[in-house]
PDB file of C-alpha atoms in Angstrom:
ATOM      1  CA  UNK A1345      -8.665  24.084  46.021  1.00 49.00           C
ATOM      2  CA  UNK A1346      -8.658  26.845  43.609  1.00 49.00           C
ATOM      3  CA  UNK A1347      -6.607  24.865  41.098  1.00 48.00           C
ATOM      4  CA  UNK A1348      -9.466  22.125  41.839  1.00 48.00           C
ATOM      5  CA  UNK A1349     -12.531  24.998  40.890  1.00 51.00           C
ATOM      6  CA  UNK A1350     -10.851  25.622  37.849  1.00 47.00           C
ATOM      7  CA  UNK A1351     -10.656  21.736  36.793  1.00 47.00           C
ATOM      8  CA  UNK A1352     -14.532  21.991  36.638  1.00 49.00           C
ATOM      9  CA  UNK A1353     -14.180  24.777  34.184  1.00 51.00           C
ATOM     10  CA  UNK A1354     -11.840  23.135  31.341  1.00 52.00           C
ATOM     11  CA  UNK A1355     -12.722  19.560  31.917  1.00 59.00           C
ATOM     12  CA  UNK A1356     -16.095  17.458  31.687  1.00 67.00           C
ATOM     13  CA  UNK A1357     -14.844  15.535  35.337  1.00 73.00           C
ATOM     14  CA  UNK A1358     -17.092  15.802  37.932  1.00 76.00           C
ATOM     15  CA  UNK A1359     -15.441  16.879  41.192  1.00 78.00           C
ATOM     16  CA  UNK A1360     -15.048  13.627  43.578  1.00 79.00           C
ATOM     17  CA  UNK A1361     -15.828  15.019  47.658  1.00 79.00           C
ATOM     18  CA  UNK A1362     -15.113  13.004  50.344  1.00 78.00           C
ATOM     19  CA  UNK A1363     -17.905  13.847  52.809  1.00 81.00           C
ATOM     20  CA  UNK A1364     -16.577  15.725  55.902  1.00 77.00           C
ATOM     21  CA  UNK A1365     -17.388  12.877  58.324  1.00 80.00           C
ATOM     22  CA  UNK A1366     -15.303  10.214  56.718  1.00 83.00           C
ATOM     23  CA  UNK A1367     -12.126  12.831  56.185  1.00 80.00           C
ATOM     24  CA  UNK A1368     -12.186  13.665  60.270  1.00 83.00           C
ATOM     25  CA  UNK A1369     -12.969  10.237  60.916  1.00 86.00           C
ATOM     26  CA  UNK A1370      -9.958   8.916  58.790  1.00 86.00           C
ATOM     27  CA  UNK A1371      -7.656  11.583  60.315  1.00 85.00           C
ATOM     28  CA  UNK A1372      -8.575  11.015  64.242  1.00 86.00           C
ATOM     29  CA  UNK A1373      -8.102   7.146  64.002  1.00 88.00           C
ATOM     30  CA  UNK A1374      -4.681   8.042  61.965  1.00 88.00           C
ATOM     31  CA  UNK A1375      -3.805  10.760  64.674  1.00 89.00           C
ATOM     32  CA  UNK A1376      -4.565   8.403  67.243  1.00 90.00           C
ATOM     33  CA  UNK A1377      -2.946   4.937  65.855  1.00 88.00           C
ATOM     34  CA  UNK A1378       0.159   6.567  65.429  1.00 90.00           C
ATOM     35  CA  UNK A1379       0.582   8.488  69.134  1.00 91.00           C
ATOM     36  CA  UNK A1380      -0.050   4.979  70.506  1.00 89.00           C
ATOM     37  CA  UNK A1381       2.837   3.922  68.673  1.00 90.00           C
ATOM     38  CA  UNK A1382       4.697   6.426  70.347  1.00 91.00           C
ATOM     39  CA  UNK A1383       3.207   5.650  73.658  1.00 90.00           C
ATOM     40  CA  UNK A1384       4.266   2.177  73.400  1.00 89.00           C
ATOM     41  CA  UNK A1385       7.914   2.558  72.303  1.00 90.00           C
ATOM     42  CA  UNK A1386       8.174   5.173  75.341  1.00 90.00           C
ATOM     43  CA  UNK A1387       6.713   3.116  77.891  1.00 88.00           C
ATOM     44  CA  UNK A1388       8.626  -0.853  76.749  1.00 87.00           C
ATOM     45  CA  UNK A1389      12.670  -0.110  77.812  1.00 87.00           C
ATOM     46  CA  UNK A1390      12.794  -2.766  75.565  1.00 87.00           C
ATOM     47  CA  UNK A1391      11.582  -1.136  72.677  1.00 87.00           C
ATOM     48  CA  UNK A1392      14.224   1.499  73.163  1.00 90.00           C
ATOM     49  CA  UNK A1393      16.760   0.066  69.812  1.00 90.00           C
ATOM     50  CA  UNK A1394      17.387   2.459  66.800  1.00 91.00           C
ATOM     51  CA  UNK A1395      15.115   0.645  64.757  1.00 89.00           C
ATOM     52  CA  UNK A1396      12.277   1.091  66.781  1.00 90.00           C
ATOM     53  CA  UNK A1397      13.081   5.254  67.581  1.00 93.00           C
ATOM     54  CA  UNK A1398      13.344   5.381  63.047  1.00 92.00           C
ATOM     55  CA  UNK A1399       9.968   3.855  63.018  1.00 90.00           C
ATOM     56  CA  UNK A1400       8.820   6.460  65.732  1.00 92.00           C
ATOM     57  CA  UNK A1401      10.108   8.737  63.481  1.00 93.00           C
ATOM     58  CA  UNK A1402       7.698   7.638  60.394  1.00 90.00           C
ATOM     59  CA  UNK A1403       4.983   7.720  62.881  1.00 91.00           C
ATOM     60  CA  UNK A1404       5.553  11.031  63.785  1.00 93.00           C
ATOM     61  CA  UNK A1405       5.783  11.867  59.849  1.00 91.00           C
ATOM     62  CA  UNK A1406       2.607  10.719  59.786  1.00 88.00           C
ATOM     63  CA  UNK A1407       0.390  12.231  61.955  1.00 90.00           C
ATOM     64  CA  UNK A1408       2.008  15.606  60.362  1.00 89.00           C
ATOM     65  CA  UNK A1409       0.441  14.197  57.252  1.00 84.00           C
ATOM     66  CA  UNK A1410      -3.330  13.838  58.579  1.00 84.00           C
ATOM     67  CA  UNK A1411      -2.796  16.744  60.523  1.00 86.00           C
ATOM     68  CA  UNK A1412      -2.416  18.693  57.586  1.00 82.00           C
ATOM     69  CA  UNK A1413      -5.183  17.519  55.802  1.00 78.00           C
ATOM     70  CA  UNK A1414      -7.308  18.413  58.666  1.00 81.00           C
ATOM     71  CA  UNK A1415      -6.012  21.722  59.077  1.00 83.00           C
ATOM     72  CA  UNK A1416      -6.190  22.299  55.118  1.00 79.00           C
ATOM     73  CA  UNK A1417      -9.762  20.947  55.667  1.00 78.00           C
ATOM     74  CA  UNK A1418     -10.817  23.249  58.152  1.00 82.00           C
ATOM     75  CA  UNK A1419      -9.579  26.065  56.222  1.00 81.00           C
ATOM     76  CA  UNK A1420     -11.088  25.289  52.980  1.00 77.00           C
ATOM     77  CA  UNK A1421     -14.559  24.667  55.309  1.00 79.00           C
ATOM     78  CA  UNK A1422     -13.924  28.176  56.998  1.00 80.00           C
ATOM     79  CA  UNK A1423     -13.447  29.677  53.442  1.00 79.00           C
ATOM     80  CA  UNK A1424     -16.582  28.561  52.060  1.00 78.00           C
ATOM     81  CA  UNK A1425     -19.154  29.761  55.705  1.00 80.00           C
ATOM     82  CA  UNK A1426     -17.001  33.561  54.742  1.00 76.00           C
ATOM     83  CA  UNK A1427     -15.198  33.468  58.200  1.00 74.00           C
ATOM     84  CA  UNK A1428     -12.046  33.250  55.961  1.00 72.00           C
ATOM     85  CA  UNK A1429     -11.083  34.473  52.467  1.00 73.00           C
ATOM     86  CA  UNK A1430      -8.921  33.260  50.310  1.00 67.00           C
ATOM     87  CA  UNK A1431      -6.732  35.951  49.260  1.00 70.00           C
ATOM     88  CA  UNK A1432      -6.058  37.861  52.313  1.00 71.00           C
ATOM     89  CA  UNK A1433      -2.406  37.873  54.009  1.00 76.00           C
ATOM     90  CA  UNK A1434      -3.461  35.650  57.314  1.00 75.00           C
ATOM     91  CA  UNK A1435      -4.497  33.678  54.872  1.00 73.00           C
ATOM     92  CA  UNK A1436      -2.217  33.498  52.897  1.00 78.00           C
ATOM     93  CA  UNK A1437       0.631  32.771  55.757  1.00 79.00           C
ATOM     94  CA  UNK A1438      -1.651  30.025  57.290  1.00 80.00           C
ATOM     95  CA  UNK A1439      -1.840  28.121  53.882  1.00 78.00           C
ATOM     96  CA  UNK A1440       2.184  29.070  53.553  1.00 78.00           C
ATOM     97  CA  UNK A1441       2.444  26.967  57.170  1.00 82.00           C
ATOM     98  CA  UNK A1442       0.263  23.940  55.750  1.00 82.00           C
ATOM     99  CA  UNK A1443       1.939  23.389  52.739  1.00 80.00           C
ATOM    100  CA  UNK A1444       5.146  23.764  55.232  1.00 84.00           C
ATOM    101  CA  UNK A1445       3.707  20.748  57.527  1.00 86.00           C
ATOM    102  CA  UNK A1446       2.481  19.152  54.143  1.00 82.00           C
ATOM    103  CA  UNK A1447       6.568  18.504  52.876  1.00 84.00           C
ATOM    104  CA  UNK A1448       7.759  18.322  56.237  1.00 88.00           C
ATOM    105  CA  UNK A1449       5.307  15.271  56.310  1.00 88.00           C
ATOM    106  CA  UNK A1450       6.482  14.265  53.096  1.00 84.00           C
ATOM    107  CA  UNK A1451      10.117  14.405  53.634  1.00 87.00           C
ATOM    108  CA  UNK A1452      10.073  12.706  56.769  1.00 90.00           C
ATOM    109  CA  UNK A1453       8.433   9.866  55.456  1.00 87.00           C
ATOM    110  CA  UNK A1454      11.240   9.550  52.926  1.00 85.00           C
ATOM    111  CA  UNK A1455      14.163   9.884  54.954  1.00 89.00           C
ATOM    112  CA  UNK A1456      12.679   7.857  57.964  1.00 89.00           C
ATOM    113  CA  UNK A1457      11.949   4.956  55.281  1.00 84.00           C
ATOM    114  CA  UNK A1458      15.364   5.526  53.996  1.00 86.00           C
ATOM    115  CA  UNK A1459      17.236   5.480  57.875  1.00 89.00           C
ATOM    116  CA  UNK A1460      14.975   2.015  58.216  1.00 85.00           C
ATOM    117  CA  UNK A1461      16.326   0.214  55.237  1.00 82.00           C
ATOM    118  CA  UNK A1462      19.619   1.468  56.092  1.00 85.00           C
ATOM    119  CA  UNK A1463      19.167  -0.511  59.383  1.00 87.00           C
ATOM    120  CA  UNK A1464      17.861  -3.310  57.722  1.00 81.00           C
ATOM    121  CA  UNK A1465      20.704  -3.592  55.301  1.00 80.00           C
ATOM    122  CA  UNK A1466      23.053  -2.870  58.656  1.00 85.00           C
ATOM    123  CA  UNK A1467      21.302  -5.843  60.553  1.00 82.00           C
ATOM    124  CA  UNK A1468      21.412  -8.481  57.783  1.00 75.00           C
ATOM    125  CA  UNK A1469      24.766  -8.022  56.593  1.00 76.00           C
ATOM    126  CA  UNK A1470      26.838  -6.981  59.497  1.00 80.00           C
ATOM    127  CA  UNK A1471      24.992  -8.764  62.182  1.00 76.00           C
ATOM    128  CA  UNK A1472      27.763  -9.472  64.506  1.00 80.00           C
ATOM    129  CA  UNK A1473      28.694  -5.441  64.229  1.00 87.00           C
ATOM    130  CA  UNK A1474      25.573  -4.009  64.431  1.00 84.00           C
ATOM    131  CA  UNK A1475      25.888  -2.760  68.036  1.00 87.00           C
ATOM    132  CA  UNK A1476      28.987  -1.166  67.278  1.00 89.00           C
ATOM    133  CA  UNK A1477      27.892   0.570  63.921  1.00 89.00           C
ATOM    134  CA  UNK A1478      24.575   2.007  64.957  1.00 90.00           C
ATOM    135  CA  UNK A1479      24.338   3.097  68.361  1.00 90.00           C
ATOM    136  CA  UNK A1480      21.527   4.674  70.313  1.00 91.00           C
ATOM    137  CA  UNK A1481      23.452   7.577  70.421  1.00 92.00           C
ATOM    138  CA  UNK A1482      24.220   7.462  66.736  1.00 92.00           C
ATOM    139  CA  UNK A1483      20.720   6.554  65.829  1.00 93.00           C
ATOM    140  CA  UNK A1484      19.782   9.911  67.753  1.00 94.00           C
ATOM    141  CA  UNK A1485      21.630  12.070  65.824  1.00 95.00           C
ATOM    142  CA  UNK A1486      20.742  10.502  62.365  1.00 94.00           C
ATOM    143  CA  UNK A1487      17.052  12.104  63.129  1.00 95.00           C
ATOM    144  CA  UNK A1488      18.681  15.101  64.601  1.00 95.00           C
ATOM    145  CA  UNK A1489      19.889  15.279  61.712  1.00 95.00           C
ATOM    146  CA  UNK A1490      17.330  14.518  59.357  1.00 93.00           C
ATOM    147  CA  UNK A1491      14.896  16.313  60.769  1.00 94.00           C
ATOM    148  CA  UNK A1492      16.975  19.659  60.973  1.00 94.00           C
ATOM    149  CA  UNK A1493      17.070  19.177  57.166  1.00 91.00           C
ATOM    150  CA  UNK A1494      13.346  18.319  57.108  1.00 90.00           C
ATOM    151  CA  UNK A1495      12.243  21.225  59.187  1.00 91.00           C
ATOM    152  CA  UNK A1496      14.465  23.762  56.766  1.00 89.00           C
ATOM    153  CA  UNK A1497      13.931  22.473  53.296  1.00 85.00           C
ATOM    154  CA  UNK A1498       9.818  22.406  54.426  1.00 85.00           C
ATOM    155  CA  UNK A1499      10.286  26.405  55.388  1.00 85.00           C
ATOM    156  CA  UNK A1500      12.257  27.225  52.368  1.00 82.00           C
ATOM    157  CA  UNK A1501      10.227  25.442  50.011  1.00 79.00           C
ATOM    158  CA  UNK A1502       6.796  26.332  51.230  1.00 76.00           C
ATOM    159  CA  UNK A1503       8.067  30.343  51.380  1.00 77.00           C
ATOM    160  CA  UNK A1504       9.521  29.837  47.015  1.00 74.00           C
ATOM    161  CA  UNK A1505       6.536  27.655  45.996  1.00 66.00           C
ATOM    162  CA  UNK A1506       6.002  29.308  43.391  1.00 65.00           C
ATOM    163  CA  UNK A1507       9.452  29.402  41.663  1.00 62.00           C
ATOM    164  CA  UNK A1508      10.186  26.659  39.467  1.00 60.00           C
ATOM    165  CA  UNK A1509      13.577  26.341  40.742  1.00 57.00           C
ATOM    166  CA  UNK A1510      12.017  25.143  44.018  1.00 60.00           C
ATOM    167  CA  UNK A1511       9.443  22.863  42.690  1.00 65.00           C
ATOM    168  CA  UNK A1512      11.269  20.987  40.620  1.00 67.00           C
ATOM    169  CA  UNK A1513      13.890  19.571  43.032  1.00 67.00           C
ATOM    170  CA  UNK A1514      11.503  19.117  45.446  1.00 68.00           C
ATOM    171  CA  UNK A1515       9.611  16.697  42.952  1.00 68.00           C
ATOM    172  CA  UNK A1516      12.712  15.202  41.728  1.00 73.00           C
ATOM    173  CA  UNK A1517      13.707  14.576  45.283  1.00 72.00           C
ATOM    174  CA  UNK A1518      10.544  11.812  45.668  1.00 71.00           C
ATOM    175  CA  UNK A1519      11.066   9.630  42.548  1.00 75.00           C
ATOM    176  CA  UNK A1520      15.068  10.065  43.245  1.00 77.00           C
ATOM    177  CA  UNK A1521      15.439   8.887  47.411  1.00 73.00           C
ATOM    178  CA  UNK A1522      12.054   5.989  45.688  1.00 72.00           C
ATOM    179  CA  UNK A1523      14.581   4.516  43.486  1.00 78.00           C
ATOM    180  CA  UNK A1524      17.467   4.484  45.736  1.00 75.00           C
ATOM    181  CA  UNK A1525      15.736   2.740  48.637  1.00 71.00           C
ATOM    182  CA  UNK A1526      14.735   0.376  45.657  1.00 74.00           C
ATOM    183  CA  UNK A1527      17.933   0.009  44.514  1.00 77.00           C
ATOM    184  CA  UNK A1528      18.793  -0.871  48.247  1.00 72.00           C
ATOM    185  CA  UNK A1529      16.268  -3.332  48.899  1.00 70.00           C
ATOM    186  CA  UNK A1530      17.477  -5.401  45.643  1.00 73.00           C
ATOM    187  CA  UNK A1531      20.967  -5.206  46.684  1.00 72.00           C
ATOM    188  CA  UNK A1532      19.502  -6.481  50.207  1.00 70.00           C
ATOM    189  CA  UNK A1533      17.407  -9.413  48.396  1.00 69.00           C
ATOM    190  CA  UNK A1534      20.055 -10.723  45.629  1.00 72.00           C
ATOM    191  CA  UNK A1535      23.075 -10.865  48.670  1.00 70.00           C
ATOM    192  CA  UNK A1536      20.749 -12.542  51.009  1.00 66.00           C
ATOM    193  CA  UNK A1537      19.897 -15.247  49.043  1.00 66.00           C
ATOM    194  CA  UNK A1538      23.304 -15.624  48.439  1.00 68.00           C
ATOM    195  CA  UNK A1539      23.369 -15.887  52.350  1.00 62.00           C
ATOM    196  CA  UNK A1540      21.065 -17.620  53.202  1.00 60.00           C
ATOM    197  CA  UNK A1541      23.084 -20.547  51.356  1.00 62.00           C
ATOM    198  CA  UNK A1542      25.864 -20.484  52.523  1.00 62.00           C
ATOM    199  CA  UNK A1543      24.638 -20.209  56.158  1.00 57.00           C
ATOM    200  CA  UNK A1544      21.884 -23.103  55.716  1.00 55.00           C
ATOM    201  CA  UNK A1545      23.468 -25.572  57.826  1.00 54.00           C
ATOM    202  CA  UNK A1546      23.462 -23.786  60.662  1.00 54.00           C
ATOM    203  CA  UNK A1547      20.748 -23.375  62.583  1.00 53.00           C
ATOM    204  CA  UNK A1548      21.013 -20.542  65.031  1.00 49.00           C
ATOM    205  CA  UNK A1549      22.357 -18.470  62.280  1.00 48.00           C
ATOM    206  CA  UNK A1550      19.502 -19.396  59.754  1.00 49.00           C
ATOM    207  CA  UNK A1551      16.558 -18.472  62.976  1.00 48.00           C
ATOM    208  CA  UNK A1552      18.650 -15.559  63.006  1.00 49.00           C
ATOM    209  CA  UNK A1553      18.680 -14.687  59.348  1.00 50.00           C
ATOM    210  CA  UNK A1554      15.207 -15.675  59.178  1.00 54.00           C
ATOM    211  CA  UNK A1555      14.130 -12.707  61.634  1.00 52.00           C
ATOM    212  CA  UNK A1556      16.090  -9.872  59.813  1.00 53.00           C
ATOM    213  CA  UNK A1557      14.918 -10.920  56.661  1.00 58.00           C
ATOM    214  CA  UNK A1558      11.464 -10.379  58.234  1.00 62.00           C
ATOM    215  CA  UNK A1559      12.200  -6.992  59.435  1.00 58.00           C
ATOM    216  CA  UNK A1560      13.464  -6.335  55.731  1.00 61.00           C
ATOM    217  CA  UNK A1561      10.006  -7.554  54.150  1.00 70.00           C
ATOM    218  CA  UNK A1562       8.055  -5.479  56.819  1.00 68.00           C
ATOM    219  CA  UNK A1563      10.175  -2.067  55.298  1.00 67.00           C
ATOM    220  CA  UNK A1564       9.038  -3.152  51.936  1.00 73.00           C
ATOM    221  CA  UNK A1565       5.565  -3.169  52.891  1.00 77.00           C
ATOM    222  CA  UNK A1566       6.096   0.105  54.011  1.00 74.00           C
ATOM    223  CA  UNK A1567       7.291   1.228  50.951  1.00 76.00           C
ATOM    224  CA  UNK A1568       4.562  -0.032  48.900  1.00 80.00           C
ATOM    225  CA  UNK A1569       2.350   1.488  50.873  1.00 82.00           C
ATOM    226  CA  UNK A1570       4.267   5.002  50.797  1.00 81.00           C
ATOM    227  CA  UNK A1571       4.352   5.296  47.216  1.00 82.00           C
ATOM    228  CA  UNK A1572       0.455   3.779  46.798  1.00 85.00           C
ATOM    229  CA  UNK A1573      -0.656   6.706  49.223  1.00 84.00           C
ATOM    230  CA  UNK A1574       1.720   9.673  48.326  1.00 81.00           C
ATOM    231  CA  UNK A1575       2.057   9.318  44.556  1.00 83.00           C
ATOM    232  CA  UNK A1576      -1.237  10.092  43.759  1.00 86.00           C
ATOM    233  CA  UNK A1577      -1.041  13.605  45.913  1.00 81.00           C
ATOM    234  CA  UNK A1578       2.238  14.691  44.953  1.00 80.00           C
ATOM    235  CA  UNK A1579       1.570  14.276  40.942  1.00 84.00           C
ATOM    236  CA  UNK A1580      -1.499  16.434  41.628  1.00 83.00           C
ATOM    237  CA  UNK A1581       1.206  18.832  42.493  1.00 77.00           C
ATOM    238  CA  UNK A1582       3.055  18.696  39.634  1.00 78.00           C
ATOM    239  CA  UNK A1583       0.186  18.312  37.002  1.00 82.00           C
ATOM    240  CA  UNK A1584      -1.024  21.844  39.026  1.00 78.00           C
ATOM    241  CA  UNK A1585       2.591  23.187  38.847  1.00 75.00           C
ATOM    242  CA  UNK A1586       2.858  22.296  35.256  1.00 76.00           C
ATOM    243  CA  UNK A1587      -0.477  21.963  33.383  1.00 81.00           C
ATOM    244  CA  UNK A1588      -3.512  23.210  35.105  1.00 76.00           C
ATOM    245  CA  UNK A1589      -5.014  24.321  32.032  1.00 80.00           C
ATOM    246  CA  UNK A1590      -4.737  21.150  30.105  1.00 80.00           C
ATOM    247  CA  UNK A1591      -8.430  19.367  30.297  1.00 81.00           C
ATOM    248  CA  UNK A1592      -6.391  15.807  31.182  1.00 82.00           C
ATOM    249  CA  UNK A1593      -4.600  17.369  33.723  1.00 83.00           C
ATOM    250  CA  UNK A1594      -7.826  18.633  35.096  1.00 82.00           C
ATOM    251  CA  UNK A1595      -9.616  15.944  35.260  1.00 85.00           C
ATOM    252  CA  UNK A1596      -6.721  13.990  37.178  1.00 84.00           C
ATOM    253  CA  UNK A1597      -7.041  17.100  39.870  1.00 84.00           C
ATOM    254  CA  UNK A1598     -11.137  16.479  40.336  1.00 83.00           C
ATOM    255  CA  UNK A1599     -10.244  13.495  42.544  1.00 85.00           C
ATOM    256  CA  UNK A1600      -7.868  16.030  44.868  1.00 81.00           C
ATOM    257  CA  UNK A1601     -10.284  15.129  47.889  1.00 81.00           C
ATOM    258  CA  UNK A1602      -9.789  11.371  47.438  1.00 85.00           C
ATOM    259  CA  UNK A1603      -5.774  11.730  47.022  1.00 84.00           C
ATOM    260  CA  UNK A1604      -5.901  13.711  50.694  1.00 79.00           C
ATOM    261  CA  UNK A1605      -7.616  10.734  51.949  1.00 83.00           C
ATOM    262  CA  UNK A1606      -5.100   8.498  50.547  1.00 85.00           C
ATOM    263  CA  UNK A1607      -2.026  10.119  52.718  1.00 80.00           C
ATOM    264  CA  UNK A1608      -3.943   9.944  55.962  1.00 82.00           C
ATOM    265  CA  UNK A1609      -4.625   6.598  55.054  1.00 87.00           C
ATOM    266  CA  UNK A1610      -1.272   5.560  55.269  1.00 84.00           C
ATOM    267  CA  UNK A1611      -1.120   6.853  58.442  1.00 85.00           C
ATOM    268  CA  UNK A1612      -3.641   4.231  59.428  1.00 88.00           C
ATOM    269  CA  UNK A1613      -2.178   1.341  57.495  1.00 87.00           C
ATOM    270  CA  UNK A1614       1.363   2.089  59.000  1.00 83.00           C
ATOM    271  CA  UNK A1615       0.351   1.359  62.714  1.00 83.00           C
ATOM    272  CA  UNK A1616      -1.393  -1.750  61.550  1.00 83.00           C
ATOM    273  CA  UNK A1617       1.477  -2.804  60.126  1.00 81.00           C
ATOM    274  CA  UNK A1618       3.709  -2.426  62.784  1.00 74.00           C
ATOM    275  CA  UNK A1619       1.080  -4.245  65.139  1.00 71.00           C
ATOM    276  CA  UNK A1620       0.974  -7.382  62.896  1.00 70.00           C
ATOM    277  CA  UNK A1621       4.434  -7.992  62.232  1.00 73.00           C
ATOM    278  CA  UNK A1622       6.008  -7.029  65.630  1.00 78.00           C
ATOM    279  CA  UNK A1623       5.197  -9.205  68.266  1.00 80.00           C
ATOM    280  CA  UNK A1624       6.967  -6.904  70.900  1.00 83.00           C
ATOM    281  CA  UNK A1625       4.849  -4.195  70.023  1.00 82.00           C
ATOM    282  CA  UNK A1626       1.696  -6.420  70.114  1.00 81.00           C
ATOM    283  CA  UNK A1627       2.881  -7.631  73.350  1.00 83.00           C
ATOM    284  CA  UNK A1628       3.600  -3.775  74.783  1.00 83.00           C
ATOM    285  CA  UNK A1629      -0.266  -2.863  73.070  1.00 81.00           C
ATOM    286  CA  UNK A1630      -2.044  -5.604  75.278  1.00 80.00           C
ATOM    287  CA  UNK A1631      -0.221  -4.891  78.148  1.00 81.00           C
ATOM    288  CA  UNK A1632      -1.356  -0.968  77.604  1.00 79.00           C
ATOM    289  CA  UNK A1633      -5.281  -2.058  76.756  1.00 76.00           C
ATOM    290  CA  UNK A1634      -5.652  -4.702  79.570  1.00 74.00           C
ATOM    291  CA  UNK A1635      -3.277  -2.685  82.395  1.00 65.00           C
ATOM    292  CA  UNK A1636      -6.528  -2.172  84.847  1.00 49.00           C
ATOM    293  CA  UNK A1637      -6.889  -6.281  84.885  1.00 55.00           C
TER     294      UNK A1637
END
């Protein structure tokens, strides 16, 4: 925010504010879409596969996300009425615990995209041994695991924010895990249609091959989605890091509102996308909407 008053100083850009209706309104139905996501996986036994507990995980990465924003947005609104200042030390450990939630968002996104395609890639290619390979129980401790690192790189990072040493692998860490779940997903799509030849003439196999490769196109919606929401916020970061004082760089950061909005909008898209392309989990929603019939 103060980065953002300064832009108007150097740079010609008018400021772009989202009103304070649509932000709460965007987070809520994000907030919301995603804990029925969780309520559904929960209450369907059936939903209860490792693929299904790494998407609860993005969900949960989620509404961190548009929690955050709200939270920031709170404080910015409390800073302005003079119930808050911006300088003070509550202060300044409350905004040190947002920008905490704010990568522990981020990074949970990344690695529960990346634990997805890795089950994707596990479910087209070694079909017959995917039971064996990933587990419940293994599945479990892959977001033990992923969130213990989550939980301590967000603490670290948000308490050396502003060391250079911290930034910049924390913003080389985004384009670097982008490129390696693309990497994966091309591997996925050149030896599947490879596949998908040689297994043509057989039908079960084919319906079968058919369903995973639809599971692998859902992940790289998500993906596309990820990087159209978060990209935009997190090279506000580094053009703030980096170049706050250059009048380009400032204008980029007058549209910080609108890039906030963008990350709790992929917490909105991300439930919708799950509804459309799983039929379980349309099934499971209609049975939770309609349960008093």
């Amino acid at each position: 925010e103060n980065i953002s008053d300064f832009s108007l100083n150097v740079t010609d850009c008018t400021q772009v504010v989202v009103p304070e209706e649509v932000f709460f309104t965007v987070a809520a139905a994000g907030i919301l879409e995603n804990l029925l996501i969780l309520i559904a996986v929960v209450r369907n036994k059936n939903l209860h596969l490792p693929m299904y507990f790494f998407i609860c995980s993005l969900a949960i990465s989620d509404m961190l996300g548009s929690l955050y924003k709200t939270l920031e947005n709170i404080f910015i609104i409390l800073c302005k009425m003079g119930y808050l200042t911006r300088h003070g030390d509550f202060e300044k450990k409350l905004d040190d615990a947002m920008d905490s939630m704010f990568i522990l968002s981020l990074l949970g996104s990344i690695f529960s995209l990346l634990a997805i395609a890795a089950d994707r890639y596990i479910t087209i290619f070694y079909a017959l041994r995917y039971h064996n390979i990933m587990t419940l129980r293994r599945a479990l401790v892959i977001l033990a695991i992923i969130w213990t690192f989550c939980v301590g790189s967000s603490i670290a990072i948000a308490l050396f924010s502003y060391e250079a040493a911290t930034v910049i692998p924390f913003t080389i860490l985004f384009p670097l895990m982008m490129f390696f779940i693309l990497c994966l997903y091309v591997h996925m799509f050149l030896l599947a249609r490879s596949h998908a030849k040689k297994i043509a003439s057989l039908p079960t196999s084919t319906v079968h091959h058919r369903t995973n490769m639809k599971g692998a196109i859902t992940l790289t919606i998500f993906l596309g989605v990820f990087l159209c929401c978060w990209a935009p916020f997190v090279l506000h970061i580094l053009l703030a890091r980096f170049c706050p004082h250059n009048p380009y760089c400032a204008c980029y950061m007058s549209i910080f509102h609108v890039n906030g909005t963008l990350i709790m909008c992929n917490a909105i898209i991300n439930p919708m996308i799950f509804a459309f392309r799983s039929p379980e989990l349309r099934s499971t929603f209609k049975k939770m909407f309609y349960c008093s019939r």
